[in-house]
Amino acid sequence: MQQFDVLIIGSGLAGLTLALKVAADKKVCLVSKRSINDSSSNWAQGGIAAVLTDDDSIEAHIQDTLIAGAGLCDAEVTRLVAEHGRETVQWLIDEGVPFTREDDDSGFHLTREGGHSHRRIIHAADATGHAVQKTLAEKVRKHPNITLLEDHIAVDLITARKVKIEGAECLGAYVLDNQSGKVLTIAAQNTVLATGGAGKVYLYTTNPDVATGDGIAMAWRAGCRVANMEFIQFHPTCLYHPQAKSFLITEAVRGEGGRLLLPDGTRFMLEHDPRGELAPRDVVARAIDFEMKKRGIDCVYLDISHQPADFVLSHFPTIYRRCMELGIDITREPIPVVPAAHYSCGGVMTDHIGRTDIPRLYAIGETACTGLHGANRLASNSLLECLVFGQAAAQDILAKPNKRPVKLPYWDESRVTDADEEIIITHNWSELRRTMWNYVGIVRTNKRLTRALHRIHLLRDEVHEFYSNFRISNNLIELRNLLQVAELIVNSAMERHESRGLHYSKDYPDMLPDAIPTVLTPSNYYSLLDRHHGHHEMTSLKKPARRTKATH
């Protein structure tokens, strides 16, 4: 058994921020499924939203966030995040992140994205996430108090109740070493879920392969509530090309004048929203989906070629290089694009400093539901949320005294590997993603959701049989988690009898007057946990009148 003060599961911006904030005083273990740079943060192109100029204001940022969130944002949390924007960006600048400056070097270049009333997106060209991730990852690697476990995946959380120890705290996690196949028992005074989103539950996504909803699934199995899982943000513009897997075309292209066109060159966004291409992402994604289905076309086009070539090259060098590799010169021709699953606005319910329902367990970043995003995330608020809540959780951990360590049981590795397992896992993964894309996509109906849930349950039963009887693998863990998250998404969608933000239902096209979050609560979990090694047979839905904070 390994013992740490802080166990961080996930190596995106949220996890790296918290690790660096506590490492001077705490012994930290950072677990990364692949390499430290394999995260959604590393793929983020756009930037970080923050009020950095005198012509902008905290109130304007708050209002833009609340409008995008369609009535479901937590006003207190929204203010907290907006007010900490400048200081968190300054911390990144001090850490050495090379943000893009104005041509005359008078200051940092700020761009504008959909839903924002001002230019307030600070960025590093069109690869902001990579610049931030690279800078912080290098510091994490060099820090003497941080143990980095790359190519390791968390299997499940260890709670006091699970191992029959007095109390209700989270005590650490079981972690699989993908190279050796051995499961480590890692005990921790504080455990942090920073595992990102669950985009790989869909067939088309902008997310990296590691985005399999691990933190959400583990927290749910441990007894935490989750909220607003039905609100999946589909990015309007993912590059449409047979060789372009998951390549995002940043919203900043539209912020700098990019126009959405039909194949015949006709603009269409103004027919759907007076804000045109700068409407919020859910509006733009639905408009593209509508035009594609109405006209039977495979994609639409995003055109930035009317801007000077040197402007395009300086602002979007990554996009330019990738498109040129595929024979598309974005300085001369439009980019073929389609919507793709991009961001999970829901997640593990937390309070305003990242604490979950279980003491000493935190959730930060995309895996958490803080109340900031509501029914639709405002562009470039996600990296800001990672920074603010990574810092807030770090401060709470630093202020908390350590408890006496307890001895935890080792993982039972008596099970044997089944030779056919990987084939079935691959097949089930593909079937799940197609089911979610076809039945739980941008536009939903009761019939589609019911069909999706039925198929998810069939797949879940197969996977749980493997999990209960055979040695675990990385792919099995991910598929198990994806099936759990898919079930939560569908159940949440079935509970919402309206259309709001990112959730659009043909059966309930109107928006109800009261904005109420969808909260799912585990039921009878611990009695089921002893059976089938954590197999969670069924979910129970409870929908409180208002969002409540996690308490301890």
Coordinates of C-alpha atoms in Angstrom, one line a residue:
M1 CA 0.0 0.0 0.0
Q2 CA 1.3 3.5 -0.9
Q3 CA 0.4 6.4 1.3
F4 CA 0.0 10.1 0.2
D5 CA -1.5 13.3 1.5
V6 CA -3.3 14.0 -1.8
L7 CA -4.2 11.6 -4.6
I8 CA -5.2 13.3 -7.8
I9 CA -6.8 11.2 -10.5
G10 CA -6.4 13.0 -13.8
S11 CA -3.7 15.2 -15.4
G12 CA -5.6 18.0 -17.1
L13 CA -5.5 21.6 -16.1
A14 CA -7.6 21.1 -13.0
G15 CA -5.4 18.3 -11.6
L16 CA -2.1 20.0 -12.5
T17 CA -3.3 23.3 -10.9
L18 CA -4.2 21.6 -7.6
A19 CA -1.0 19.5 -7.6
L20 CA 1.2 22.6 -7.9
K21 CA -0.9 24.5 -5.4
V22 CA -0.5 21.9 -2.6
A23 CA 2.9 20.3 -3.4
A24 CA 5.0 22.6 -1.3
D25 CA 3.3 21.3 1.8
K26 CA 1.8 17.9 0.9
K27 CA 3.0 14.6 -0.5
V28 CA 1.1 14.3 -3.8
C29 CA 0.4 11.4 -6.2
L30 CA -0.8 12.3 -9.7
V31 CA -2.4 9.5 -11.7
S32 CA -2.6 9.8 -15.5
K33 CA -4.3 7.2 -17.8
R34 CA -1.8 7.7 -20.6
S35 CA 0.9 10.3 -20.6
I36 CA 0.5 13.5 -18.5
N37 CA -0.4 15.4 -21.6
D38 CA -3.2 13.2 -22.8
S39 CA -6.2 15.3 -21.6
S40 CA -9.0 17.4 -23.0
S41 CA -7.1 20.5 -21.6
N42 CA -4.2 19.7 -23.9
W43 CA -6.6 19.7 -26.9
A44 CA -8.3 23.0 -26.0
Q45 CA -7.8 25.5 -28.8
G46 CA -9.8 28.6 -27.9
G47 CA -8.6 30.1 -24.6
I48 CA -9.6 31.3 -21.1
A49 CA -12.4 33.7 -20.5
A50 CA -11.5 36.4 -18.0
V51 CA -12.1 40.2 -17.5
L52 CA -8.7 41.7 -18.3
T53 CA -9.6 45.2 -19.7
D54 CA -11.2 48.4 -18.5
D55 CA -14.0 48.3 -21.1
D56 CA -15.1 44.9 -19.8
S57 CA -16.6 44.1 -16.4
I58 CA -17.2 41.2 -14.0
E59 CA -21.0 41.9 -14.2
A60 CA -20.9 41.5 -18.0
H61 CA -19.1 38.2 -17.8
I62 CA -21.6 37.0 -15.2
Q63 CA -24.5 38.0 -17.3
D64 CA -23.1 36.3 -20.4
T65 CA -22.6 33.1 -18.4
L66 CA -26.1 33.3 -16.9
I67 CA -27.7 33.9 -20.4
A68 CA -25.8 30.9 -21.9
G69 CA -26.7 28.7 -19.0
A70 CA -30.5 29.1 -19.7
G71 CA -31.5 29.7 -16.1
L72 CA -29.6 26.8 -14.5
C73 CA -26.4 28.5 -13.5
D74 CA -25.6 28.9 -9.7
A75 CA -25.4 32.7 -9.4
E76 CA -23.1 32.5 -6.4
V77 CA -20.6 30.1 -8.1
T78 CA -20.8 32.2 -11.4
R79 CA -19.7 35.3 -9.5
L80 CA -17.0 33.4 -7.7
V81 CA -15.5 32.2 -10.9
A82 CA -15.8 35.5 -12.8
E83 CA -14.2 37.4 -9.9
H84 CA -11.2 35.1 -9.8
G85 CA -10.5 35.3 -13.5
R86 CA -7.8 37.9 -13.6
E87 CA -5.8 36.4 -10.7
T88 CA -5.8 32.9 -12.1
V89 CA -4.8 34.1 -15.5
Q90 CA -2.0 36.1 -13.9
W91 CA -0.8 32.9 -12.1
L92 CA -0.5 31.2 -15.5
I93 CA 1.4 34.2 -16.9
D94 CA 3.8 34.1 -13.9
E95 CA 4.2 30.3 -14.4
G96 CA 5.4 31.1 -17.9
V97 CA 2.5 30.3 -20.2
P98 CA 3.2 32.1 -23.6
F99 CA -0.1 33.8 -24.3
T100 CA -0.4 35.6 -27.6
R101 CA 0.4 39.3 -27.5
E102 CA -0.8 42.1 -29.7
D103 CA 1.2 42.8 -32.9
D104 CA 2.6 46.0 -31.3
D105 CA 3.3 44.2 -28.1
S106 CA 1.1 46.6 -26.2
G107 CA -0.6 43.8 -24.3
F108 CA -2.2 40.4 -24.7
H109 CA -4.4 39.7 -27.6
L110 CA -8.0 39.0 -26.6
T111 CA -10.5 37.4 -28.9
R112 CA -14.3 37.0 -28.7
E113 CA -16.3 33.8 -28.9
G114 CA -20.0 33.0 -29.1
G115 CA -22.1 34.3 -26.3
H116 CA -19.6 36.8 -25.0
S117 CA -20.4 40.5 -25.1
H118 CA -16.7 41.6 -25.1
R119 CA -13.3 40.5 -26.2
R120 CA -12.1 38.7 -23.1
I121 CA -10.6 35.4 -24.3
I122 CA -6.9 35.3 -23.6
H123 CA -5.2 32.6 -25.7
A124 CA -1.9 31.1 -27.0
A125 CA -2.6 31.3 -30.8
D126 CA -5.1 28.4 -31.5
A127 CA -3.5 25.9 -29.1
T128 CA -4.1 27.5 -25.7
G129 CA -4.7 24.2 -23.8
H130 CA -1.4 22.7 -25.2
A131 CA 0.6 25.8 -24.1
V132 CA -0.9 25.7 -20.6
Q133 CA -0.6 22.0 -20.2
K134 CA 3.0 21.8 -21.4
T135 CA 4.1 24.6 -19.0
L136 CA 2.4 23.1 -15.9
A137 CA 3.3 19.5 -16.8
E138 CA 7.0 20.3 -16.9
K139 CA 6.7 21.9 -13.4
V140 CA 4.9 18.8 -12.1
R141 CA 7.5 16.4 -13.5
K142 CA 10.3 18.3 -11.7
H143 CA 8.5 18.8 -8.4
P144 CA 10.1 16.6 -5.6
N145 CA 6.9 16.2 -3.7
I146 CA 4.8 15.0 -6.7
T147 CA 4.9 11.3 -7.6
L148 CA 3.6 10.9 -11.2
L149 CA 2.1 7.6 -12.2
E150 CA 1.6 7.7 -16.0
D151 CA -0.1 4.8 -17.9
H152 CA -2.2 4.0 -14.8
I153 CA -6.0 4.0 -14.5
A154 CA -8.1 4.3 -11.4
V155 CA -10.4 1.3 -10.9
D156 CA -12.5 2.4 -8.0
L157 CA -12.5 4.7 -5.0
I158 CA -11.9 3.2 -1.6
T159 CA -14.4 4.5 1.0
A160 CA -14.5 3.7 4.7
R161 CA -17.9 2.1 4.3
K162 CA -16.7 -0.1 1.5
V163 CA -13.9 -1.6 3.5
K164 CA -16.0 -1.7 6.7
I165 CA -14.0 1.0 8.6
E166 CA -15.8 3.4 10.9
G167 CA -16.6 6.7 9.2
A168 CA -17.7 7.9 5.8
E169 CA -14.5 9.3 4.2
C170 CA -12.8 8.5 1.0
L171 CA -9.6 6.7 1.8
G172 CA -8.0 6.5 -1.6
A173 CA -8.3 4.4 -4.7
Y174 CA -7.4 1.1 -6.4
V175 CA -5.2 1.9 -9.5
L176 CA -4.3 -0.4 -12.3
D177 CA -0.8 -0.3 -13.7
N178 CA -1.4 -0.8 -17.4
Q179 CA 2.1 -2.1 -18.0
S180 CA 2.3 -4.7 -15.3
G181 CA -1.4 -5.5 -15.0
K182 CA -1.1 -5.2 -11.3
V183 CA -3.6 -3.2 -9.2
L184 CA -2.1 -0.8 -6.7
T185 CA -3.7 0.2 -3.4
I186 CA -3.2 3.9 -2.9
A187 CA -4.2 5.4 0.4
A188 CA -4.7 9.2 0.7
Q189 CA -5.8 11.7 3.2
N190 CA -7.6 13.5 0.4
T191 CA -8.6 12.2 -3.0
V192 CA -9.4 14.4 -6.0
L193 CA -11.3 13.4 -9.1
A194 CA -10.0 15.5 -12.1
T195 CA -10.7 12.9 -14.8
G196 CA -12.4 15.2 -17.4
G197 CA -15.5 14.5 -19.3
A198 CA -17.2 11.6 -21.1
G199 CA -17.1 12.5 -24.8
K200 CA -16.1 9.0 -25.9
V201 CA -19.6 7.8 -25.0
Y202 CA -20.5 9.3 -28.4
L203 CA -19.5 8.2 -31.9
Y204 CA -18.3 11.7 -32.9
T205 CA -16.5 13.8 -30.4
T206 CA -13.7 16.4 -30.1
N207 CA -12.4 14.7 -27.0
P208 CA -9.3 12.5 -26.7
D209 CA -9.6 8.8 -26.2
V210 CA -9.1 9.1 -22.4
A211 CA -12.4 11.0 -22.0
T212 CA -14.5 8.0 -20.7
G213 CA -16.2 9.5 -17.7
D214 CA -14.1 7.6 -15.1
G215 CA -14.5 10.1 -12.3
I216 CA -18.2 10.5 -12.7
A217 CA -18.7 6.7 -12.7
M218 CA -16.4 6.1 -9.8
A219 CA -18.1 8.8 -7.7
W220 CA -21.5 7.5 -8.5
R221 CA -20.6 3.9 -7.5
A222 CA -19.1 5.4 -4.2
G223 CA -22.4 7.1 -3.4
C224 CA -22.1 10.7 -4.7
R225 CA -24.9 12.5 -6.4
V226 CA -24.6 13.6 -10.0
A227 CA -26.4 16.5 -11.7
N228 CA -27.4 17.8 -15.1
M229 CA -26.0 14.9 -17.0
E230 CA -28.4 15.5 -19.9
F231 CA -26.6 18.7 -20.9
I232 CA -24.0 17.5 -23.4
Q233 CA -22.5 20.3 -25.4
F234 CA -22.0 19.5 -29.0
H235 CA -19.3 21.7 -30.6
P236 CA -20.7 23.0 -33.8
T237 CA -17.5 22.8 -35.8
C238 CA -15.5 19.6 -35.9
L239 CA -13.5 19.0 -39.0
Y240 CA -15.3 16.7 -41.4
H241 CA -12.8 14.4 -43.1
P242 CA -12.3 10.6 -43.2
Q243 CA -8.7 11.1 -41.9
A244 CA -9.4 13.8 -39.3
K245 CA -10.4 12.0 -36.1
S246 CA -11.7 14.4 -33.4
F247 CA -10.1 17.5 -34.8
L248 CA -11.8 20.6 -33.5
I249 CA -12.1 23.9 -35.4
T250 CA -12.1 26.5 -32.6
E251 CA -15.0 28.8 -32.0
A252 CA -12.4 31.6 -32.3
V253 CA -12.5 31.2 -36.0
R254 CA -16.1 32.4 -35.9
G255 CA -15.1 35.0 -33.4
E256 CA -12.7 36.5 -35.9
G257 CA -15.3 36.6 -38.7
G258 CA -15.7 33.1 -39.9
R259 CA -18.9 32.4 -41.7
L260 CA -21.0 29.2 -41.8
L261 CA -22.1 28.3 -45.3
L262 CA -24.2 25.7 -47.1
P263 CA -22.5 23.7 -49.9
D264 CA -23.7 26.4 -52.5
G265 CA -22.0 29.2 -50.5
T266 CA -25.2 30.6 -48.8
R267 CA -24.9 31.8 -45.2
F268 CA -27.7 30.3 -43.0
M269 CA -27.1 31.2 -39.4
L270 CA -29.0 34.6 -39.5
E271 CA -32.1 32.6 -40.3
H272 CA -31.8 30.8 -37.0
D273 CA -30.6 33.5 -34.7
P274 CA -29.9 37.3 -35.0
R275 CA -26.5 36.8 -33.5
G276 CA -25.5 34.7 -36.5
E277 CA -22.3 32.7 -36.1
L278 CA -21.7 34.2 -32.7
A279 CA -24.8 32.6 -31.2
P280 CA -24.2 30.2 -28.3
R281 CA -22.9 26.7 -29.2
D282 CA -26.2 24.9 -28.7
V283 CA -28.0 27.2 -31.1
V284 CA -25.3 26.9 -33.7
A285 CA -25.1 23.1 -33.3
R286 CA -28.9 22.7 -33.7
A287 CA -28.9 25.0 -36.7
I288 CA -26.2 22.9 -38.4
D289 CA -28.0 19.7 -37.5
F290 CA -31.2 21.1 -38.9
E291 CA -29.7 22.2 -42.2
M292 CA -27.9 18.9 -42.7
K293 CA -31.0 16.8 -42.1
K294 CA -33.3 19.1 -44.1
R295 CA -31.0 19.1 -47.1
G296 CA -29.5 15.6 -46.8
I297 CA -26.0 17.0 -46.8
D298 CA -23.0 15.4 -45.0
C299 CA -21.5 18.7 -43.6
V300 CA -21.6 22.5 -43.8
Y301 CA -18.6 24.8 -44.3
L302 CA -16.8 27.3 -42.2
D303 CA -15.1 30.1 -44.2
I304 CA -12.4 32.4 -42.9
S305 CA -10.7 32.9 -46.3
H306 CA -12.0 36.4 -46.7
Q307 CA -9.5 37.5 -44.0
P308 CA -5.9 38.3 -45.0
A309 CA -3.7 35.2 -45.3
D310 CA -1.2 36.4 -42.8
F311 CA -4.0 37.1 -40.3
V312 CA -5.2 33.5 -40.7
L313 CA -1.7 32.1 -40.4
S314 CA -0.9 34.1 -37.2
H315 CA -4.2 33.4 -35.4
F316 CA -4.8 29.8 -36.5
P317 CA -1.5 28.1 -37.2
T318 CA -2.5 24.7 -35.8
I319 CA -5.7 24.6 -37.8
Y320 CA -3.9 25.8 -40.9
R321 CA -1.2 23.1 -40.7
R322 CA -3.7 20.3 -40.0
C323 CA -6.0 21.3 -42.8
M324 CA -3.1 21.6 -45.2
E325 CA -2.1 18.1 -44.4
L326 CA -5.5 17.0 -45.7
G327 CA -5.3 19.2 -48.8
I328 CA -7.5 22.1 -47.5
D329 CA -6.0 25.6 -47.7
I330 CA -8.1 27.6 -45.2
T331 CA -6.7 30.9 -46.6
R332 CA -8.4 30.1 -49.9
E333 CA -11.3 27.7 -49.3
P334 CA -13.8 26.9 -46.6
I335 CA -13.5 24.1 -44.0
P336 CA -16.0 21.2 -44.0
V337 CA -17.4 20.9 -40.5
V338 CA -20.0 18.9 -38.5
P339 CA -21.1 19.0 -34.9
A340 CA -19.5 16.6 -32.4
A341 CA -19.9 15.9 -28.7
H342 CA -17.6 18.3 -26.9
Y343 CA -18.2 19.0 -23.2
S344 CA -20.3 17.6 -20.3
C345 CA -22.0 20.4 -18.4
G346 CA -23.1 18.0 -15.7
G347 CA -21.1 15.8 -13.4
V348 CA -20.4 15.0 -9.8
M349 CA -22.2 17.5 -7.6
T350 CA -19.9 19.7 -5.5
D351 CA -20.0 22.8 -3.4
H352 CA -18.2 26.0 -4.1
I353 CA -14.7 24.6 -3.2
G354 CA -15.0 21.3 -5.0
R355 CA -16.1 19.0 -2.1
T356 CA -18.5 16.1 -3.0
D357 CA -21.0 14.3 -0.8
I358 CA -18.2 12.1 0.6
P359 CA -15.8 13.7 3.0
R360 CA -12.2 14.0 1.8
L361 CA -13.3 13.4 -1.8
Y362 CA -13.2 16.3 -4.2
A363 CA -14.2 16.7 -7.9
I364 CA -12.8 19.5 -10.1
G365 CA -12.9 20.4 -13.8
E366 CA -15.2 18.8 -16.3
T367 CA -15.9 15.8 -14.1
A368 CA -17.7 18.1 -11.6
C369 CA -21.0 19.9 -11.6
T370 CA -20.3 23.1 -9.7
G371 CA -23.3 25.0 -11.0
L372 CA -21.3 27.3 -13.2
H373 CA -22.3 26.0 -16.6
G374 CA -26.1 25.4 -16.1
A375 CA -27.8 24.1 -19.2
N376 CA -25.0 25.3 -21.5
R377 CA -21.4 26.2 -21.0
L378 CA -20.3 29.7 -22.2
A379 CA -17.3 29.3 -24.4
S380 CA -13.9 29.3 -22.7
N381 CA -15.3 29.2 -19.2
S382 CA -14.1 25.6 -18.8
L383 CA -10.4 26.2 -18.4
L384 CA -11.2 29.1 -16.1
E385 CA -13.3 26.8 -13.9
C386 CA -10.4 24.3 -13.8
L387 CA -8.1 27.0 -12.4
V388 CA -10.5 28.5 -9.9
F389 CA -11.8 25.2 -8.4
G390 CA -8.3 23.7 -8.5
Q391 CA -7.1 26.6 -6.4
A392 CA -10.2 26.5 -4.1
A393 CA -9.9 22.8 -3.4
A394 CA -6.2 23.2 -2.8
Q395 CA -6.8 25.8 -0.2
D396 CA -9.3 23.6 1.6
I397 CA -6.9 20.6 1.6
L398 CA -4.1 22.7 2.9
A399 CA -6.3 23.9 5.8
K400 CA -7.3 20.4 6.7
P401 CA -5.3 18.4 9.3
N402 CA -4.3 14.8 8.4
K403 CA -6.0 11.9 10.1
R404 CA -4.2 8.8 11.3
P405 CA -3.6 6.5 8.3
V406 CA -5.5 3.2 8.1
K407 CA -4.5 -0.1 6.5
L408 CA -6.5 -0.8 3.4
P409 CA -7.2 -4.2 1.9
Y410 CA -5.4 -5.2 -1.3
W411 CA -7.2 -5.8 -4.6
D412 CA -8.3 -9.4 -5.2
E413 CA -6.3 -10.5 -8.3
S414 CA -7.4 -14.2 -8.2
R415 CA -9.5 -13.8 -11.3
V416 CA -8.1 -15.0 -14.7
T417 CA -8.1 -13.4 -18.1
D418 CA -10.7 -14.5 -20.7
A419 CA -9.2 -14.8 -24.2
D420 CA -12.4 -13.5 -25.9
E421 CA -12.8 -10.5 -23.6
E422 CA -11.1 -7.8 -25.8
I423 CA -13.1 -8.7 -28.9
I424 CA -16.4 -8.4 -27.1
I425 CA -15.3 -5.1 -25.4
T426 CA -14.4 -3.6 -28.7
H427 CA -17.7 -4.6 -30.2
N428 CA -19.7 -3.3 -27.2
W429 CA -17.8 0.0 -27.1
S430 CA -18.7 0.6 -30.8
E431 CA -22.4 -0.4 -30.2
L432 CA -22.7 1.9 -27.2
R433 CA -21.2 4.9 -29.1
R434 CA -23.5 4.5 -32.1
T435 CA -26.5 4.0 -29.8
M436 CA -25.8 7.3 -28.0
W437 CA -25.1 9.2 -31.2
N438 CA -28.3 7.9 -32.9
Y439 CA -30.7 8.1 -30.0
V440 CA -29.3 10.6 -27.4
G441 CA -27.8 13.3 -29.7
I442 CA -28.5 16.9 -30.4
V443 CA -32.3 16.3 -30.9
R444 CA -34.0 13.8 -28.7
T445 CA -37.4 12.0 -28.3
N446 CA -38.9 9.8 -25.6
K447 CA -38.9 6.8 -28.0
R448 CA -35.2 7.3 -28.8
L449 CA -34.3 7.6 -25.2
T450 CA -36.2 4.4 -24.2
R451 CA -34.5 2.5 -27.0
A452 CA -31.1 3.8 -25.9
L453 CA -31.7 2.8 -22.3
H454 CA -32.7 -0.8 -23.3
R455 CA -29.6 -1.3 -25.3
I456 CA -27.4 0.2 -22.6
H457 CA -28.8 -2.3 -20.1
L458 CA -28.1 -5.2 -22.4
L459 CA -24.5 -4.1 -22.9
R460 CA -24.1 -3.3 -19.2
D461 CA -25.1 -6.9 -18.2
E462 CA -22.5 -8.3 -20.5
V463 CA -19.7 -6.1 -19.2
H464 CA -20.6 -6.6 -15.6
E465 CA -20.4 -10.4 -16.2
F466 CA -16.8 -9.9 -17.4
Y467 CA -16.0 -7.5 -14.6
S468 CA -17.3 -9.9 -12.0
N469 CA -15.4 -13.0 -13.2
F470 CA -12.2 -12.0 -15.0
R471 CA -9.1 -10.0 -14.5
I472 CA -9.6 -6.3 -15.3
S473 CA -8.0 -4.4 -18.1
N474 CA -7.8 -0.7 -19.1
N475 CA -10.4 -1.2 -21.9
L476 CA -12.8 -3.1 -19.6
I477 CA -12.6 -0.4 -16.9
E478 CA -13.3 2.4 -19.5
L479 CA -16.2 0.5 -21.1
R480 CA -17.7 -0.2 -17.6
N481 CA -17.5 3.5 -16.8
L482 CA -18.9 4.6 -20.2
L483 CA -21.9 2.4 -19.8
Q484 CA -22.6 3.9 -16.3
V485 CA -22.3 7.4 -17.6
A486 CA -24.4 6.7 -20.6
E487 CA -27.2 5.3 -18.3
L488 CA -26.9 8.5 -16.2
I489 CA -27.2 10.7 -19.3
V490 CA -30.2 8.9 -20.6
N491 CA -32.0 8.8 -17.2
S492 CA -31.4 12.5 -16.8
A493 CA -32.7 13.3 -20.2
M494 CA -35.8 11.2 -19.6
E495 CA -36.4 13.2 -16.3
R496 CA -36.4 16.6 -18.1
H497 CA -39.8 17.3 -19.6
E498 CA -38.9 20.4 -21.4
S499 CA -36.3 21.8 -23.9
R500 CA -33.6 23.9 -22.2
G501 CA -30.1 24.8 -23.2
L502 CA -28.3 21.8 -24.6
H503 CA -31.2 19.4 -24.1
Y504 CA -33.7 19.6 -26.9
S505 CA -36.7 17.2 -27.0
K506 CA -39.3 17.0 -29.8
D507 CA -41.8 15.7 -27.3
Y508 CA -41.3 18.7 -25.0
P509 CA -40.2 21.6 -27.2
D510 CA -41.1 24.4 -24.8
M511 CA -39.1 25.6 -21.8
L512 CA -40.8 25.5 -18.4
P513 CA -41.0 28.6 -16.3
D514 CA -39.0 27.1 -13.4
A515 CA -35.4 26.2 -13.9
I516 CA -34.8 23.0 -11.9
P517 CA -31.6 20.9 -12.1
T518 CA -31.7 17.2 -12.6
V519 CA -30.1 15.4 -9.7
L520 CA -29.6 11.6 -9.6
T521 CA -28.9 9.9 -6.3
P522 CA -27.5 6.4 -5.9
S523 CA -29.9 4.0 -4.1
N524 CA -29.1 0.7 -2.4
Y525 CA -25.6 1.0 -3.7
Y526 CA -23.6 -0.4 -0.8
S527 CA -25.6 -3.6 -0.5
L528 CA -25.1 -4.2 -4.2
L529 CA -21.4 -3.2 -4.0
D530 CA -20.6 -6.4 -2.0
R531 CA -22.0 -8.4 -4.9
H532 CA -20.2 -8.5 -8.2
H533 CA -17.2 -6.4 -7.1
G534 CA -18.9 -3.0 -7.3
H535 CA -21.6 -3.9 -9.8
H536 CA -24.3 -1.3 -9.6
E537 CA -27.5 -3.0 -10.8
M538 CA -29.9 -0.1 -11.2
T539 CA -30.1 3.7 -10.6
S540 CA -32.7 5.5 -8.6
L541 CA -33.8 9.0 -9.6
K542 CA -34.7 11.7 -7.2
K543 CA -35.3 15.3 -8.3
P544 CA -35.3 17.9 -5.5
A545 CA -37.0 21.2 -6.0
R546 CA -33.8 23.1 -6.0
R547 CA -30.1 22.4 -6.3
T548 CA -28.6 21.7 -2.9
K549 CA -25.0 22.1 -1.8
A550 CA -22.9 19.1 -0.8
T551 CA -22.6 19.0 3.0
H552 CA -20.4 17.1 5.4

